[in-house]
Amino acid sequence: VPHMGWNTLKFTRPDCPLFAGLPPDPAFYFVHSYYASPADPGCVAATADYPRPFAAAVWRDNVYATQFHPEKSQRLGV
């Protein structure tokens, strides 16, 4: 299902350095028509709902990946 617009994140791993200093339930901009389903759910750092929960960010060691577009997410994307 195409997903275009703002959506809030739910942190599943709040210790992720990528989210340091962010408020709870921050909104980021998404533009996609698919999402990843990691084999290891332990690497999912945040989820979003559209219409059901999906992996919005993953983290392992020094590798981060986001389904949202930080560059389009205004102040929080910086």
mmCIF file of N, CA, C and O in Angstrom:
data_model
loop_
_atom_site.group_PDB
_atom_site.id
_atom_site.type_symbol
_atom_site.label_atom_id
_atom_site.label_comp_id
_atom_site.label_asym_id
_atom_site.label_seq_id
_atom_site.Cartn_x
_atom_site.Cartn_y
_atom_site.Cartn_z
ATOM 1 N N VAL A 1 0.855 -1.177 0.000
ATOM 2 C CA VAL A 1 0.000 0.000 0.000
ATOM 3 C C VAL A 1 0.896 1.233 0.000
ATOM 4 O O VAL A 1 1.745 1.362 0.874
ATOM 5 N N PRO A 2 0.741 2.129 -0.932
ATOM 6 C CA PRO A 2 1.554 3.358 -0.894
ATOM 7 C C PRO A 2 1.355 4.125 0.411
ATOM 8 O O PRO A 2 0.234 4.250 0.896
ATOM 9 N N HIS A 3 2.425 4.572 0.948
ATOM 10 C CA HIS A 3 2.423 5.314 2.215
ATOM 11 C C HIS A 3 3.189 6.602 1.973
ATOM 12 O O HIS A 3 4.397 6.589 1.785
ATOM 13 N N MET A 4 2.488 7.713 1.972
ATOM 14 C CA MET A 4 3.114 9.004 1.744
ATOM 15 C C MET A 4 2.555 9.984 2.760
ATOM 16 O O MET A 4 1.345 10.203 2.821
ATOM 17 N N GLY A 5 3.443 10.515 3.584
ATOM 18 C CA GLY A 5 3.018 11.500 4.569
ATOM 19 C C GLY A 5 3.690 11.301 5.916
ATOM 20 O O GLY A 5 4.622 10.523 6.064
ATOM 21 N N TRP A 6 3.207 12.032 6.895
ATOM 22 C CA TRP A 6 3.771 12.028 8.239
ATOM 23 C C TRP A 6 3.212 10.863 9.048
ATOM 24 O O TRP A 6 2.050 10.516 8.931
ATOM 25 N N ASN A 7 4.096 10.287 9.864
ATOM 26 C CA ASN A 7 3.695 9.190 10.740
ATOM 27 C C ASN A 7 4.601 9.217 11.965
ATOM 28 O O ASN A 7 5.757 9.636 11.883
ATOM 29 N N THR A 8 4.079 8.763 13.094
ATOM 30 C CA THR A 8 4.865 8.764 14.331
ATOM 31 C C THR A 8 5.585 7.435 14.518
ATOM 32 O O THR A 8 5.107 6.388 14.079
ATOM 33 N N LEU A 9 6.726 7.521 15.165
ATOM 34 C CA LEU A 9 7.509 6.340 15.490
ATOM 35 C C LEU A 9 7.201 5.888 16.904
ATOM 36 O O LEU A 9 6.942 6.705 17.791
ATOM 37 N N LYS A 10 7.267 4.601 17.095
ATOM 38 C CA LYS A 10 7.227 3.992 18.427
ATOM 39 C C LYS A 10 8.582 3.328 18.612
ATOM 40 O O LYS A 10 8.946 2.427 17.853
ATOM 41 N N PHE A 11 9.347 3.800 19.577
ATOM 42 C CA PHE A 11 10.680 3.243 19.809
ATOM 43 C C PHE A 11 10.568 1.858 20.434
ATOM 44 O O PHE A 11 9.951 1.691 21.477
ATOM 45 N N THR A 12 11.157 0.873 19.808
ATOM 46 C CA THR A 12 11.225 -0.461 20.384
ATOM 47 C C THR A 12 12.571 -0.675 21.056
ATOM 48 O O THR A 12 12.714 -1.565 21.882
ATOM 49 N N ARG A 13 13.554 0.154 20.656
ATOM 50 C CA ARG A 13 14.876 0.134 21.285
ATOM 51 C C ARG A 13 15.278 1.575 21.574
ATOM 52 O O ARG A 13 16.024 2.199 20.825
ATOM 53 N N PRO A 14 14.776 2.137 22.665
ATOM 54 C CA PRO A 14 15.033 3.545 22.968
ATOM 55 C C PRO A 14 16.507 3.857 23.221
ATOM 56 O O PRO A 14 16.891 5.025 23.219
ATOM 57 N N ASP A 15 17.339 2.831 23.404
ATOM 58 C CA ASP A 15 18.776 3.051 23.603
ATOM 59 C C ASP A 15 19.509 3.305 22.280
ATOM 60 O O ASP A 15 20.700 3.585 22.285
ATOM 61 N N CYS A 16 18.807 3.247 21.164
ATOM 62 C CA CYS A 16 19.428 3.451 19.856
ATOM 63 C C CYS A 16 19.982 4.877 19.754
ATOM 64 O O CYS A 16 19.244 5.848 19.937
ATOM 65 N N PRO A 17 21.283 5.029 19.484
ATOM 66 C CA PRO A 17 21.884 6.364 19.402
ATOM 67 C C PRO A 17 21.248 7.262 18.344
ATOM 68 O O PRO A 17 21.283 8.484 18.471
ATOM 69 N N LEU A 18 20.651 6.691 17.338
ATOM 70 C CA LEU A 18 20.004 7.474 16.286
ATOM 71 C C LEU A 18 18.876 8.338 16.842
ATOM 72 O O LEU A 18 18.565 9.397 16.303
ATOM 73 N N PHE A 19 18.274 7.906 17.944
ATOM 74 C CA PHE A 19 17.128 8.613 18.502
ATOM 75 C C PHE A 19 17.476 9.487 19.703
ATOM 76 O O PHE A 19 16.572 10.034 20.343
ATOM 77 N N ALA A 20 18.748 9.631 20.007
ATOM 78 C CA ALA A 20 19.164 10.431 21.163
ATOM 79 C C ALA A 20 18.626 11.856 21.036
ATOM 80 O O ALA A 20 18.758 12.499 19.995
ATOM 81 N N GLY A 21 17.981 12.322 22.076
ATOM 82 C CA GLY A 21 17.473 13.687 22.114
ATOM 83 C C GLY A 21 16.115 13.888 21.459
ATOM 84 O O GLY A 21 15.606 15.009 21.452
ATOM 85 N N LEU A 22 15.519 12.851 20.913
ATOM 86 C CA LEU A 22 14.202 12.994 20.288
ATOM 87 C C LEU A 22 13.099 12.850 21.324
ATOM 88 O O LEU A 22 13.235 12.095 22.285
ATOM 89 N N PRO A 23 11.987 13.539 21.115
ATOM 90 C CA PRO A 23 10.859 13.390 22.041
ATOM 91 C C PRO A 23 10.163 12.045 21.817
ATOM 92 O O PRO A 23 10.374 11.400 20.782
ATOM 93 N N PRO A 24 9.328 11.622 22.744
ATOM 94 C CA PRO A 24 8.557 10.392 22.528
ATOM 95 C C PRO A 24 7.601 10.577 21.343
ATOM 96 O O PRO A 24 7.101 11.675 21.106
ATOM 97 N N ASP A 25 7.373 9.528 20.597
ATOM 98 C CA ASP A 25 6.441 9.525 19.463
ATOM 99 C C ASP A 25 6.712 10.639 18.451
ATOM 100 O O ASP A 25 5.804 11.368 18.056
ATOM 101 N N PRO A 26 7.960 10.773 17.977
ATOM 102 C CA PRO A 26 8.253 11.830 17.003
ATOM 103 C C PRO A 26 7.637 11.501 15.639
ATOM 104 O O PRO A 26 7.457 10.338 15.284
ATOM 105 N N ALA A 27 7.321 12.529 14.869
ATOM 106 C CA ALA A 27 6.737 12.349 13.537
ATOM 107 C C ALA A 27 7.817 12.527 12.470
ATOM 108 O O ALA A 27 8.601 13.484 12.516
ATOM 109 N N PHE A 28 7.846 11.597 11.519
ATOM 110 C CA PHE A 28 8.778 11.648 10.393
ATOM 111 C C PHE A 28 8.003 11.461 9.095
ATOM 112 O O PHE A 28 6.885 10.954 9.091
ATOM 113 N N TYR A 29 8.633 11.853 7.988
ATOM 114 C CA TYR A 29 7.979 11.791 6.688
ATOM 115 C C TYR A 29 8.326 10.494 5.970
ATOM 116 O O TYR A 29 9.496 10.152 5.825
ATOM 117 N N PHE A 30 7.302 9.785 5.510
ATOM 118 C CA PHE A 30 7.458 8.500 4.822
ATOM 119 C C PHE A 30 6.995 8.627 3.374
ATOM 120 O O PHE A 30 5.988 9.295 3.097
ATOM 121 N N VAL A 31 7.726 7.997 2.461
ATOM 122 C CA VAL A 31 7.321 7.865 1.062
ATOM 123 C C VAL A 31 7.793 6.494 0.607
ATOM 124 O O VAL A 31 8.975 6.295 0.344
ATOM 125 N N HIS A 32 6.893 5.526 0.553
ATOM 126 C CA HIS A 32 7.269 4.187 0.116
ATOM 127 C C HIS A 32 6.030 3.374 -0.218
ATOM 128 O O HIS A 32 4.911 3.750 0.120
ATOM 129 N N SER A 33 6.238 2.265 -0.891
ATOM 130 C CA SER A 33 5.132 1.356 -1.195
ATOM 131 C C SER A 33 5.459 -0.067 -0.734
ATOM 132 O O SER A 33 4.800 -1.011 -1.149
ATOM 133 N N TYR A 34 6.459 -0.196 0.103
ATOM 134 C CA TYR A 34 6.858 -1.490 0.641
ATOM 135 C C TYR A 34 7.524 -1.248 1.987
ATOM 136 O O TYR A 34 7.822 -0.108 2.350
ATOM 137 N N TYR A 35 7.783 -2.323 2.722
ATOM 138 C CA TYR A 35 8.563 -2.215 3.958
ATOM 139 C C TYR A 35 9.308 -3.523 4.172
ATOM 140 O O TYR A 35 8.904 -4.570 3.670
ATOM 141 N N ALA A 36 10.394 -3.432 4.904
ATOM 142 C CA ALA A 36 11.204 -4.609 5.210
ATOM 143 C C ALA A 36 10.602 -5.342 6.404
ATOM 144 O O ALA A 36 9.989 -4.739 7.278
ATOM 145 N N SER A 37 10.802 -6.632 6.411
ATOM 146 C CA SER A 37 10.383 -7.460 7.535
ATOM 147 C C SER A 37 11.616 -8.246 7.982
ATOM 148 O O SER A 37 11.869 -9.346 7.488
ATOM 149 N N PRO A 38 12.419 -7.670 8.894
ATOM 150 C CA PRO A 38 13.677 -8.303 9.286
ATOM 151 C C PRO A 38 13.489 -9.709 9.858
ATOM 152 O O PRO A 38 12.545 -9.962 10.611
ATOM 153 N N ALA A 39 14.393 -10.600 9.496
ATOM 154 C CA ALA A 39 14.372 -11.965 10.035
ATOM 155 C C ALA A 39 14.637 -11.947 11.536
ATOM 156 O O ALA A 39 14.132 -12.787 12.272
ATOM 157 N N ASP A 40 15.443 -10.978 11.991
ATOM 158 C CA ASP A 40 15.756 -10.834 13.413
ATOM 159 C C ASP A 40 14.989 -9.640 13.965
ATOM 160 O O ASP A 40 15.395 -8.494 13.758
ATOM 161 N N PRO A 41 13.876 -9.845 14.653
ATOM 162 C CA PRO A 41 13.116 -8.714 15.180
ATOM 163 C C PRO A 41 13.886 -7.901 16.223
ATOM 164 O O PRO A 41 13.522 -6.770 16.516
ATOM 165 N N GLY A 42 14.976 -8.447 16.744
ATOM 166 C CA GLY A 42 15.785 -7.729 17.715
ATOM 167 C C GLY A 42 16.505 -6.525 17.141
ATOM 168 O O GLY A 42 16.961 -5.667 17.884
ATOM 169 N N CYS A 43 16.614 -6.438 15.826
ATOM 170 C CA CYS A 43 17.288 -5.286 15.212
ATOM 171 C C CYS A 43 16.315 -4.148 14.919
ATOM 172 O O CYS A 43 16.745 -3.058 14.530
ATOM 173 N N VAL A 44 15.023 -4.349 15.121
ATOM 174 C CA VAL A 44 14.046 -3.283 14.877
ATOM 175 C C VAL A 44 14.148 -2.258 16.001
ATOM 176 O O VAL A 44 13.918 -2.566 17.163
ATOM 177 N N ALA A 45 14.512 -1.032 15.641
ATOM 178 C CA ALA A 45 14.693 0.030 16.630
ATOM 179 C C ALA A 45 13.445 0.889 16.798
ATOM 180 O O ALA A 45 13.269 1.532 17.825
ATOM 181 N N ALA A 46 12.585 0.925 15.767
ATOM 182 C CA ALA A 46 11.341 1.695 15.840
ATOM 183 C C ALA A 46 10.335 1.121 14.850
ATOM 184 O O ALA A 46 10.711 0.553 13.825
ATOM 185 N N THR A 47 9.081 1.294 15.188
ATOM 186 C CA THR A 47 8.001 0.876 14.297
ATOM 187 C C THR A 47 7.093 2.068 14.022
ATOM 188 O O THR A 47 7.141 3.091 14.720
ATOM 189 N N ALA A 48 6.274 1.935 13.008
ATOM 190 C CA ALA A 48 5.199 2.890 12.710
ATOM 191 C C ALA A 48 4.000 2.054 12.284
ATOM 192 O O ALA A 48 4.144 0.874 11.943
ATOM 193 N N ASP A 49 2.831 2.638 12.303
ATOM 194 C CA ASP A 49 1.604 1.932 11.927
ATOM 195 C C ASP A 49 1.070 2.470 10.608
ATOM 196 O O ASP A 49 0.901 3.686 10.459
ATOM 197 N N TYR A 50 0.788 1.564 9.661
ATOM 198 C CA TYR A 50 0.156 1.962 8.394
ATOM 199 C C TYR A 50 -0.273 0.745 7.616
ATOM 200 O O TYR A 50 0.517 0.248 6.811
ATOM 201 N N PRO A 51 -1.358 0.224 7.710
ATOM 202 C CA PRO A 51 -2.318 0.383 8.806
ATOM 203 C C PRO A 51 -1.961 -0.478 10.006
ATOM 204 O O PRO A 51 -2.538 -0.354 11.069
ATOM 205 N N ARG A 52 -0.971 -1.382 9.841
ATOM 206 C CA ARG A 52 -0.516 -2.180 10.989
ATOM 207 C C ARG A 52 0.964 -1.882 11.226
ATOM 208 O O ARG A 52 1.630 -1.300 10.366
ATOM 209 N N PRO A 53 1.513 -2.266 12.363
ATOM 210 C CA PRO A 53 2.911 -1.958 12.654
ATOM 211 C C PRO A 53 3.876 -2.564 11.636
ATOM 212 O O PRO A 53 3.676 -3.675 11.156
ATOM 213 N N PHE A 54 4.910 -1.798 11.300
ATOM 214 C CA PHE A 54 5.986 -2.267 10.427
ATOM 215 C C PHE A 54 7.301 -1.690 10.929
ATOM 216 O O PHE A 54 7.316 -0.718 11.692
ATOM 217 N N ALA A 55 8.405 -2.291 10.518
ATOM 218 C CA ALA A 55 9.733 -1.829 10.923
ATOM 219 C C ALA A 55 10.026 -0.503 10.235
ATOM 220 O O ALA A 55 10.143 -0.432 9.016
ATOM 221 N N ALA A 56 10.152 0.564 11.017
ATOM 222 C CA ALA A 56 10.441 1.887 10.469
ATOM 223 C C ALA A 56 11.921 2.235 10.579
ATOM 224 O O ALA A 56 12.398 3.110 9.865
ATOM 225 N N ALA A 57 12.644 1.572 11.480
ATOM 226 C CA ALA A 57 14.086 1.784 11.627
ATOM 227 C C ALA A 57 14.704 0.515 12.198
ATOM 228 O O ALA A 57 14.113 -0.135 13.059
ATOM 229 N N VAL A 58 15.880 0.181 11.687
ATOM 230 C CA VAL A 58 16.628 -0.962 12.213
ATOM 231 C C VAL A 58 18.023 -0.498 12.600
ATOM 232 O O VAL A 58 18.538 0.486 12.077
ATOM 233 N N TRP A 59 18.616 -1.246 13.535
ATOM 234 C CA TRP A 59 19.945 -0.879 14.046
ATOM 235 C C TRP A 59 20.667 -2.134 14.495
ATOM 236 O O TRP A 59 20.109 -2.969 15.193
ATOM 237 N N ARG A 60 21.890 -2.240 14.049
ATOM 238 C CA ARG A 60 22.782 -3.281 14.542
ATOM 239 C C ARG A 60 24.209 -2.738 14.448
ATOM 240 O O ARG A 60 24.639 -2.300 13.388
ATOM 241 N N ASP A 61 24.904 -2.757 15.578
ATOM 242 C CA ASP A 61 26.282 -2.260 15.664
ATOM 243 C C ASP A 61 26.347 -0.824 15.141
ATOM 244 O O ASP A 61 25.693 0.039 15.679
ATOM 245 N N ASN A 62 27.099 -0.580 14.073
ATOM 246 C CA ASN A 62 27.231 0.784 13.551
ATOM 247 C C ASN A 62 26.419 0.991 12.267
ATOM 248 O O ASN A 62 26.676 1.922 11.507
ATOM 249 N N VAL A 63 25.433 0.137 12.031
ATOM 250 C CA VAL A 63 24.601 0.241 10.830
ATOM 251 C C VAL A 63 23.172 0.621 11.236
ATOM 252 O O VAL A 63 22.572 -0.017 12.098
ATOM 253 N N TYR A 64 22.657 1.678 10.600
ATOM 254 C CA TYR A 64 21.306 2.163 10.831
ATOM 255 C C TYR A 64 20.585 2.211 9.486
ATOM 256 O O TYR A 64 21.184 2.565 8.473
ATOM 257 N N ALA A 65 19.313 1.907 9.478
ATOM 258 C CA ALA A 65 18.505 2.048 8.274
ATOM 259 C C ALA A 65 17.130 2.544 8.688
ATOM 260 O O ALA A 65 16.584 2.097 9.702
ATOM 261 N N THR A 66 16.597 3.481 7.921
ATOM 262 C CA THR A 66 15.280 4.020 8.220
ATOM 263 C C THR A 66 14.365 3.878 7.011
ATOM 264 O O THR A 66 14.809 4.006 5.869
ATOM 265 N N GLN A 67 13.116 3.616 7.270
ATOM 266 C CA GLN A 67 12.107 3.557 6.218
ATOM 267 C C GLN A 67 11.616 4.963 5.898
ATOM 268 O O GLN A 67 11.172 5.228 4.800
ATOM 269 N N PHE A 68 11.716 5.867 6.848
ATOM 270 C CA PHE A 68 11.298 7.251 6.654
ATOM 271 C C PHE A 68 12.443 8.053 6.027
ATOM 272 O O PHE A 68 13.572 7.574 5.926
ATOM 273 N N HIS A 69 12.143 9.262 5.629
ATOM 274 C CA HIS A 69 13.129 10.144 4.996
ATOM 275 C C HIS A 69 13.525 11.245 5.979
ATOM 276 O O HIS A 69 12.792 12.230 6.129
ATOM 277 N N PRO A 70 14.695 11.115 6.640
ATOM 278 C CA PRO A 70 15.111 12.163 7.572
ATOM 279 C C PRO A 70 15.257 13.523 6.891
ATOM 280 O O PRO A 70 14.923 14.555 7.460
ATOM 281 N N GLU A 71 15.734 13.521 5.643
ATOM 282 C CA GLU A 71 15.980 14.779 4.939
ATOM 283 C C GLU A 71 14.688 15.537 4.635
ATOM 284 O O GLU A 71 14.729 16.731 4.349
ATOM 285 N N LYS A 72 13.554 14.873 4.697
ATOM 286 C CA LYS A 72 12.260 15.524 4.458
ATOM 287 C C LYS A 72 11.487 15.751 5.760
ATOM 288 O O LYS A 72 10.339 16.170 5.716
ATOM 289 N N SER A 73 12.115 15.421 6.886
ATOM 290 C CA SER A 73 11.415 15.422 8.167
ATOM 291 C C SER A 73 11.690 16.637 9.030
ATOM 292 O O SER A 73 11.584 16.576 10.250
ATOM 293 N N GLN A 74 12.061 17.731 8.404
ATOM 294 C CA GLN A 74 12.258 19.000 9.063
ATOM 295 C C GLN A 74 13.233 18.899 10.229
ATOM 296 O O GLN A 74 14.245 18.215 10.146
ATOM 297 N N ARG A 75 12.949 19.569 11.333
ATOM 298 C CA ARG A 75 13.888 19.669 12.453
ATOM 299 C C ARG A 75 14.283 18.314 13.037
ATOM 300 O O ARG A 75 15.438 18.069 13.335
ATOM 301 N N LEU A 76 13.340 17.408 13.198
ATOM 302 C CA LEU A 76 13.653 16.107 13.790
ATOM 303 C C LEU A 76 14.533 15.260 12.890
ATOM 304 O O LEU A 76 15.270 14.409 13.365
ATOM 305 N N GLY A 77 14.497 15.487 11.599
ATOM 306 C CA GLY A 77 15.316 14.731 10.670
ATOM 307 C C GLY A 77 16.784 15.107 10.687
ATOM 308 O O GLY A 77 17.633 14.359 10.226
ATOM 309 N N VAL A 78 17.072 16.283 11.233
ATOM 310 C CA VAL A 78 18.462 16.743 11.297
ATOM 311 C C VAL A 78 19.227 15.844 12.251
ATOM 312 O O VAL A 78 20.334 15.492 12.074
#
